[in-house]
Amino acid sequence: MTPVEFRRHLHRHPELSFRETESARFIAEALREAGIPCRPIAGTGVLAKIEGRGDLRRAVVLRADIDALPIREQSGAAWSSENDGVMHACGHDGHTAIELGLAEETARMIRAGEKLPRNVLFVFQPAEETTGGAGRICETGVFEKYRVTRIFGLHLWPNLPEGSVWSRPGPMMARSNEVTLKVTGRSVHVSRAAEGLDALRAGVDWMNAAYA
């Protein structure tokens, strides 16, 4: 299959976070057909490894997310979602298709005798939309086991010129962790408001300070 066919198949069969069983099966079958060994990771994710011919003590990671969103598709495309109420509206089908194509090309390069300076891990991450999948993959210890030095995550960006790949040194498009804040106030009669503690105002003040 071509990357376009990969993408359209995945778009027809989207699955929510940690329910990506058929997506994982499809990904694993495509990798094995290309002669790339793979295994499950973090429940419904997939991990594949291609050995380079350079410093085998180190590895780089290419990562794609595979889950979809709870959205009903109304695009009318021939490859529209067949799972009612679930849609690849954030481009994860595209990320996965690109990474599958890249894995196939990398395997072809190795068979042709080309030398890669590092081992390459292909991580197909579940549950990006609910933010739980990345943590579970890290908890497996796979990055320490293979001594990963760099991780590249795929993301589609429609404003960039077609056919181009953009990156930069260091973190890019990173986000902070979620924060849960509990504010406890003290209720009083409105005639004695100065003796109370306004939890809403305290929460707003904290948020404004956090963004400052």
PDB file of C-alpha atoms in Angstrom:
ATOM      1  CA  MET A   1       0.000   0.000   0.000  1.00  0.00           C
ATOM      2  CA  THR A   2       1.053   3.584  -0.595  1.00  0.00           C
ATOM      3  CA  PRO A   3       1.045   6.225   2.174  1.00  0.00           C
ATOM      4  CA  VAL A   4      -2.149   7.654   0.624  1.00  0.00           C
ATOM      5  CA  GLU A   5      -3.810   4.234   0.855  1.00  0.00           C
ATOM      6  CA  PHE A   6      -2.549   3.845   4.427  1.00  0.00           C
ATOM      7  CA  ARG A   7      -4.052   7.184   5.352  1.00  0.00           C
ATOM      8  CA  ARG A   8      -7.422   6.575   3.743  1.00  0.00           C
ATOM      9  CA  HIS A   9      -7.754   3.150   5.354  1.00  0.00           C
ATOM     10  CA  LEU A  10      -6.990   4.595   8.781  1.00  0.00           C
ATOM     11  CA  HIS A  11      -9.377   7.486   8.157  1.00  0.00           C
ATOM     12  CA  ARG A  12     -12.198   5.051   7.424  1.00  0.00           C
ATOM     13  CA  HIS A  13     -11.559   3.161  10.668  1.00  0.00           C
ATOM     14  CA  PRO A  14     -10.802   5.705  13.424  1.00  0.00           C
ATOM     15  CA  GLU A  15     -10.637   4.622  17.073  1.00  0.00           C
ATOM     16  CA  LEU A  16     -10.636   6.541  20.343  1.00  0.00           C
ATOM     17  CA  SER A  17      -7.813   6.668  22.879  1.00  0.00           C
ATOM     18  CA  PHE A  18      -6.714   3.276  24.234  1.00  0.00           C
ATOM     19  CA  ARG A  19      -9.258   1.583  21.950  1.00  0.00           C
ATOM     20  CA  GLU A  20      -7.001   1.524  18.877  1.00  0.00           C
ATOM     21  CA  THR A  21      -6.953  -2.273  18.595  1.00  0.00           C
ATOM     22  CA  GLU A  22      -7.761  -2.480  14.870  1.00  0.00           C
ATOM     23  CA  SER A  23      -5.471   0.454  14.085  1.00  0.00           C
ATOM     24  CA  ALA A  24      -2.619  -1.288  15.917  1.00  0.00           C
ATOM     25  CA  ARG A  25      -3.322  -4.539  14.082  1.00  0.00           C
ATOM     26  CA  PHE A  26      -3.281  -2.748  10.719  1.00  0.00           C
ATOM     27  CA  ILE A  27      -0.022  -0.955  11.564  1.00  0.00           C
ATOM     28  CA  ALA A  28       1.647  -4.172  12.725  1.00  0.00           C
ATOM     29  CA  GLU A  29       0.589  -6.027   9.570  1.00  0.00           C
ATOM     30  CA  ALA A  30       1.952  -3.253   7.342  1.00  0.00           C
ATOM     31  CA  LEU A  31       5.279  -3.280   9.209  1.00  0.00           C
ATOM     32  CA  ARG A  32       5.637  -7.055   9.063  1.00  0.00           C
ATOM     33  CA  GLU A  33       4.832  -7.101   5.350  1.00  0.00           C
ATOM     34  CA  ALA A  34       7.756  -4.713   4.937  1.00  0.00           C
ATOM     35  CA  GLY A  35       9.986  -7.093   6.915  1.00  0.00           C
ATOM     36  CA  ILE A  36      10.119  -4.836   9.975  1.00  0.00           C
ATOM     37  CA  PRO A  37       9.832  -6.564  13.382  1.00  0.00           C
ATOM     38  CA  CYS A  38       7.380  -4.956  15.768  1.00  0.00           C
ATOM     39  CA  ARG A  39       5.536  -5.553  19.015  1.00  0.00           C
ATOM     40  CA  PRO A  40       2.759  -3.988  21.098  1.00  0.00           C
ATOM     41  CA  ILE A  41       3.582  -1.205  23.547  1.00  0.00           C
ATOM     42  CA  ALA A  42       1.477   0.685  26.084  1.00  0.00           C
ATOM     43  CA  GLY A  43      -1.569  -1.501  25.415  1.00  0.00           C
ATOM     44  CA  THR A  44      -2.734  -0.411  21.984  1.00  0.00           C
ATOM     45  CA  GLY A  45       0.472   1.117  20.642  1.00  0.00           C
ATOM     46  CA  VAL A  46       3.072  -0.417  18.323  1.00  0.00           C
ATOM     47  CA  LEU A  47       6.871  -0.350  18.560  1.00  0.00           C
ATOM     48  CA  ALA A  48       9.160  -1.244  15.632  1.00  0.00           C
ATOM     49  CA  LYS A  49      12.940  -1.275  15.477  1.00  0.00           C
ATOM     50  CA  ILE A  50      15.309  -1.066  12.517  1.00  0.00           C
ATOM     51  CA  GLU A  51      18.990  -1.621  13.248  1.00  0.00           C
ATOM     52  CA  GLY A  52      21.427   0.763  11.652  1.00  0.00           C
ATOM     53  CA  ARG A  53      25.015   0.026  10.699  1.00  0.00           C
ATOM     54  CA  GLY A  54      26.743   2.682  12.776  1.00  0.00           C
ATOM     55  CA  ASP A  55      26.763   3.257  16.528  1.00  0.00           C
ATOM     56  CA  LEU A  56      24.312   0.570  17.635  1.00  0.00           C
ATOM     57  CA  ARG A  57      24.588   1.712  21.232  1.00  0.00           C
ATOM     58  CA  ARG A  58      22.324   4.665  20.493  1.00  0.00           C
ATOM     59  CA  ALA A  59      18.905   5.123  18.881  1.00  0.00           C
ATOM     60  CA  VAL A  60      16.614   7.828  17.576  1.00  0.00           C
ATOM     61  CA  VAL A  61      12.823   7.679  17.780  1.00  0.00           C
ATOM     62  CA  LEU A  62      10.249   8.648  15.176  1.00  0.00           C
ATOM     63  CA  ARG A  63       6.827   8.916  16.761  1.00  0.00           C
ATOM     64  CA  ALA A  64       3.294   9.158  15.359  1.00  0.00           C
ATOM     65  CA  ASP A  65       0.025   9.280  17.294  1.00  0.00           C
ATOM     66  CA  ILE A  66      -2.784   6.979  16.199  1.00  0.00           C
ATOM     67  CA  ASP A  67      -5.998   7.850  18.070  1.00  0.00           C
ATOM     68  CA  ALA A  68      -8.996   9.803  16.767  1.00  0.00           C
ATOM     69  CA  LEU A  69     -11.544  12.229  18.225  1.00  0.00           C
ATOM     70  CA  PRO A  70     -15.199  11.771  19.282  1.00  0.00           C
ATOM     71  CA  ILE A  71     -16.505  13.796  16.325  1.00  0.00           C
ATOM     72  CA  ARG A  72     -19.096  12.815  13.714  1.00  0.00           C
ATOM     73  CA  GLU A  73     -17.634  13.239  10.232  1.00  0.00           C
ATOM     74  CA  GLN A  74     -19.612  15.236   7.678  1.00  0.00           C
ATOM     75  CA  SER A  75     -16.951  15.694   5.008  1.00  0.00           C
ATOM     76  CA  GLY A  76     -18.626  13.544   2.364  1.00  0.00           C
ATOM     77  CA  ALA A  77     -15.245  12.153   1.290  1.00  0.00           C
ATOM     78  CA  ALA A  78     -15.172   8.699  -0.279  1.00  0.00           C
ATOM     79  CA  TRP A  79     -12.978   7.547   2.610  1.00  0.00           C
ATOM     80  CA  SER A  80     -15.150   9.046   5.379  1.00  0.00           C
ATOM     81  CA  SER A  81     -15.230   7.455   8.804  1.00  0.00           C
ATOM     82  CA  GLU A  82     -17.221   4.249   9.054  1.00  0.00           C
ATOM     83  CA  ASN A  83     -17.259   4.460  12.868  1.00  0.00           C
ATOM     84  CA  ASP A  84     -20.176   6.729  13.707  1.00  0.00           C
ATOM     85  CA  GLY A  85     -19.221   9.535  16.061  1.00  0.00           C
ATOM     86  CA  VAL A  86     -15.467   8.990  15.694  1.00  0.00           C
ATOM     87  CA  MET A  87     -13.219  10.824  13.223  1.00  0.00           C
ATOM     88  CA  HIS A  88      -9.567  11.490  12.465  1.00  0.00           C
ATOM     89  CA  ALA A  89     -10.173  15.227  12.649  1.00  0.00           C
ATOM     90  CA  CYS A  90      -6.693  16.051  13.980  1.00  0.00           C
ATOM     91  CA  GLY A  91      -4.576  14.383  11.312  1.00  0.00           C
ATOM     92  CA  HIS A  92      -3.320  11.356  13.213  1.00  0.00           C
ATOM     93  CA  ASP A  93      -4.181   9.172  10.219  1.00  0.00           C
ATOM     94  CA  GLY A  94      -1.771  11.325   8.221  1.00  0.00           C
ATOM     95  CA  HIS A  95       0.940  11.098  10.886  1.00  0.00           C
ATOM     96  CA  THR A  96       0.653   7.313  10.960  1.00  0.00           C
ATOM     97  CA  ALA A  97       0.635   6.967   7.173  1.00  0.00           C
ATOM     98  CA  ILE A  98       3.767   9.105   6.866  1.00  0.00           C
ATOM     99  CA  GLU A  99       5.577   7.079   9.523  1.00  0.00           C
ATOM    100  CA  LEU A 100       4.594   3.767   7.911  1.00  0.00           C
ATOM    101  CA  GLY A 101       5.929   5.006   4.590  1.00  0.00           C
ATOM    102  CA  LEU A 102       9.115   6.216   6.257  1.00  0.00           C
ATOM    103  CA  ALA A 103       9.595   2.871   8.019  1.00  0.00           C
ATOM    104  CA  GLU A 104       9.233   1.040   4.700  1.00  0.00           C
ATOM    105  CA  GLU A 105      11.747   3.360   3.030  1.00  0.00           C
ATOM    106  CA  THR A 106      14.212   2.988   5.908  1.00  0.00           C
ATOM    107  CA  ALA A 107      13.995  -0.799   5.688  1.00  0.00           C
ATOM    108  CA  ARG A 108      14.589  -0.577   1.925  1.00  0.00           C
ATOM    109  CA  MET A 109      17.674   1.583   2.511  1.00  0.00           C
ATOM    110  CA  ILE A 110      19.106  -0.966   4.947  1.00  0.00           C
ATOM    111  CA  ARG A 111      18.487  -3.843   2.519  1.00  0.00           C
ATOM    112  CA  ALA A 112      20.259  -1.832  -0.185  1.00  0.00           C
ATOM    113  CA  GLY A 113      23.329  -1.619   2.026  1.00  0.00           C
ATOM    114  CA  GLU A 114      23.027   2.005   3.068  1.00  0.00           C
ATOM    115  CA  LYS A 115      24.500   2.908   6.436  1.00  0.00           C
ATOM    116  CA  LEU A 116      22.437   4.581   9.146  1.00  0.00           C
ATOM    117  CA  PRO A 117      24.376   6.126  12.040  1.00  0.00           C
ATOM    118  CA  ARG A 118      21.906   4.920  14.697  1.00  0.00           C
ATOM    119  CA  ASN A 119      19.230   2.351  15.376  1.00  0.00           C
ATOM    120  CA  VAL A 120      15.770   3.714  14.631  1.00  0.00           C
ATOM    121  CA  LEU A 121      12.668   3.092  16.728  1.00  0.00           C
ATOM    122  CA  PHE A 122       9.254   3.745  15.215  1.00  0.00           C
ATOM    123  CA  VAL A 123       6.724   4.466  17.947  1.00  0.00           C
ATOM    124  CA  PHE A 124       3.021   4.483  17.120  1.00  0.00           C
ATOM    125  CA  GLN A 125       1.568   6.087  20.229  1.00  0.00           C
ATOM    126  CA  PRO A 126      -1.964   5.526  21.507  1.00  0.00           C
ATOM    127  CA  ALA A 127      -4.032   8.054  23.430  1.00  0.00           C
ATOM    128  CA  GLU A 128      -2.463  11.354  22.462  1.00  0.00           C
ATOM    129  CA  GLU A 129      -5.814  13.144  22.546  1.00  0.00           C
ATOM    130  CA  THR A 130      -6.370  12.193  26.200  1.00  0.00           C
ATOM    131  CA  THR A 131      -2.659  12.735  27.031  1.00  0.00           C
ATOM    132  CA  GLY A 132      -2.202   9.304  28.628  1.00  0.00           C
ATOM    133  CA  GLY A 133      -0.351   7.348  25.951  1.00  0.00           C
ATOM    134  CA  ALA A 134       3.018   9.107  26.037  1.00  0.00           C
ATOM    135  CA  GLY A 135       3.358   8.582  29.776  1.00  0.00           C
ATOM    136  CA  ARG A 136       2.641   4.874  29.471  1.00  0.00           C
ATOM    137  CA  ILE A 137       5.265   4.473  26.768  1.00  0.00           C
ATOM    138  CA  CYS A 138       7.853   6.287  28.905  1.00  0.00           C
ATOM    139  CA  GLU A 139       6.990   4.041  31.851  1.00  0.00           C
ATOM    140  CA  THR A 140       7.942   0.940  29.830  1.00  0.00           C
ATOM    141  CA  GLY A 141      11.596   1.998  29.967  1.00  0.00           C
ATOM    142  CA  VAL A 142      12.019   1.521  26.206  1.00  0.00           C
ATOM    143  CA  PHE A 143      13.883   4.816  25.748  1.00  0.00           C
ATOM    144  CA  GLU A 144      16.407   3.918  28.439  1.00  0.00           C
ATOM    145  CA  LYS A 145      16.768   0.374  27.111  1.00  0.00           C
ATOM    146  CA  TYR A 146      17.737   1.531  23.620  1.00  0.00           C
ATOM    147  CA  ARG A 147      19.587   4.661  24.836  1.00  0.00           C
ATOM    148  CA  VAL A 148      17.498   7.079  22.836  1.00  0.00           C
ATOM    149  CA  THR A 149      19.205  10.393  22.135  1.00  0.00           C
ATOM    150  CA  ARG A 150      16.539  12.139  20.055  1.00  0.00           C
ATOM    151  CA  ILE A 151      12.798  11.884  19.526  1.00  0.00           C
ATOM    152  CA  PHE A 152      11.050  13.336  16.476  1.00  0.00           C
ATOM    153  CA  GLY A 153       7.258  13.583  16.582  1.00  0.00           C
ATOM    154  CA  LEU A 154       5.301  14.045  13.374  1.00  0.00           C
ATOM    155  CA  HIS A 155       2.716  16.800  13.025  1.00  0.00           C
ATOM    156  CA  LEU A 156       0.873  18.062   9.958  1.00  0.00           C
ATOM    157  CA  TRP A 157       0.968  21.827   9.425  1.00  0.00           C
ATOM    158  CA  PRO A 158      -1.222  23.011   6.501  1.00  0.00           C
ATOM    159  CA  ASN A 159       0.364  26.485   6.362  1.00  0.00           C
ATOM    160  CA  LEU A 160       3.763  25.105   5.309  1.00  0.00           C
ATOM    161  CA  PRO A 161       4.648  24.671   1.611  1.00  0.00           C
ATOM    162  CA  GLU A 162       3.592  21.319   0.191  1.00  0.00           C
ATOM    163  CA  GLY A 163       6.367  18.746   0.135  1.00  0.00           C
ATOM    164  CA  SER A 164       8.486  20.436   2.799  1.00  0.00           C
ATOM    165  CA  VAL A 165       9.585  19.225   6.233  1.00  0.00           C
ATOM    166  CA  TRP A 166      10.322  21.793   8.929  1.00  0.00           C
ATOM    167  CA  SER A 167      12.088  21.396  12.247  1.00  0.00           C
ATOM    168  CA  ARG A 168      14.399  23.275  14.622  1.00  0.00           C
ATOM    169  CA  PRO A 169      17.055  22.473  17.252  1.00  0.00           C
ATOM    170  CA  GLY A 170      15.658  21.619  20.675  1.00  0.00           C
ATOM    171  CA  PRO A 171      12.003  21.290  21.716  1.00  0.00           C
ATOM    172  CA  MET A 172       9.338  22.262  19.206  1.00  0.00           C
ATOM    173  CA  MET A 173       5.564  22.479  19.627  1.00  0.00           C
ATOM    174  CA  ALA A 174       5.940  21.230  23.207  1.00  0.00           C
ATOM    175  CA  ARG A 175       3.298  21.723  25.886  1.00  0.00           C
ATOM    176  CA  SER A 176       3.250  21.810  29.656  1.00  0.00           C
ATOM    177  CA  ASN A 177       1.703  19.150  31.861  1.00  0.00           C
ATOM    178  CA  GLU A 178      -1.852  19.473  33.121  1.00  0.00           C
ATOM    179  CA  VAL A 179      -2.326  21.115  36.521  1.00  0.00           C
ATOM    180  CA  THR A 180      -5.174  20.435  38.927  1.00  0.00           C
ATOM    181  CA  LEU A 181      -5.798  23.261  41.385  1.00  0.00           C
ATOM    182  CA  LYS A 182      -8.076  23.022  44.409  1.00  0.00           C
ATOM    183  CA  VAL A 183      -9.069  26.315  46.012  1.00  0.00           C
ATOM    184  CA  THR A 184     -10.997  26.349  49.285  1.00  0.00           C
ATOM    185  CA  GLY A 185     -12.872  29.487  50.237  1.00  0.00           C
ATOM    186  CA  ARG A 186     -15.001  30.574  53.188  1.00  0.00           C
ATOM    187  CA  SER A 187     -18.641  31.581  52.755  1.00  0.00           C
ATOM    188  CA  VAL A 188     -20.094  34.492  54.689  1.00  0.00           C
ATOM    189  CA  HIS A 189     -23.206  36.650  54.546  1.00  0.00           C
ATOM    190  CA  VAL A 190     -23.078  39.246  51.780  1.00  0.00           C
ATOM    191  CA  SER A 191     -23.231  42.025  54.408  1.00  0.00           C
ATOM    192  CA  ARG A 192     -19.901  40.751  55.819  1.00  0.00           C
ATOM    193  CA  ALA A 193     -18.129  39.930  52.557  1.00  0.00           C
ATOM    194  CA  ALA A 194     -14.779  41.235  53.791  1.00  0.00           C
ATOM    195  CA  GLU A 195     -14.673  38.401  56.351  1.00  0.00           C
ATOM    196  CA  GLY A 196     -14.969  35.686  53.719  1.00  0.00           C
ATOM    197  CA  LEU A 197     -12.497  34.086  51.331  1.00  0.00           C
ATOM    198  CA  ASP A 198     -13.471  34.270  47.653  1.00  0.00           C
ATOM    199  CA  ALA A 199     -12.265  30.998  46.107  1.00  0.00           C
ATOM    200  CA  LEU A 200     -13.126  32.104  42.562  1.00  0.00           C
ATOM    201  CA  ARG A 201     -11.083  35.279  42.858  1.00  0.00           C
ATOM    202  CA  ALA A 202      -8.166  33.367  44.358  1.00  0.00           C
ATOM    203  CA  GLY A 203      -8.266  30.909  41.478  1.00  0.00           C
ATOM    204  CA  VAL A 204      -8.350  33.729  38.902  1.00  0.00           C
ATOM    205  CA  ASP A 205      -5.433  35.495  40.629  1.00  0.00           C
ATOM    206  CA  TRP A 206      -3.428  32.243  40.590  1.00  0.00           C
ATOM    207  CA  MET A 207      -4.091  31.704  36.879  1.00  0.00           C
ATOM    208  CA  ASN A 208      -3.129  35.271  36.014  1.00  0.00           C
ATOM    209  CA  ALA A 209       0.097  34.896  38.006  1.00  0.00           C
ATOM    210  CA  ALA A 210       0.873  31.573  36.294  1.00  0.00           C
ATOM    211  CA  TYR A 211       0.576  33.208  32.870  1.00  0.00           C
ATOM    212  CA  ALA A 212       2.616  36.274  33.833  1.00  0.00           C
TER     213      ALA A 212
END
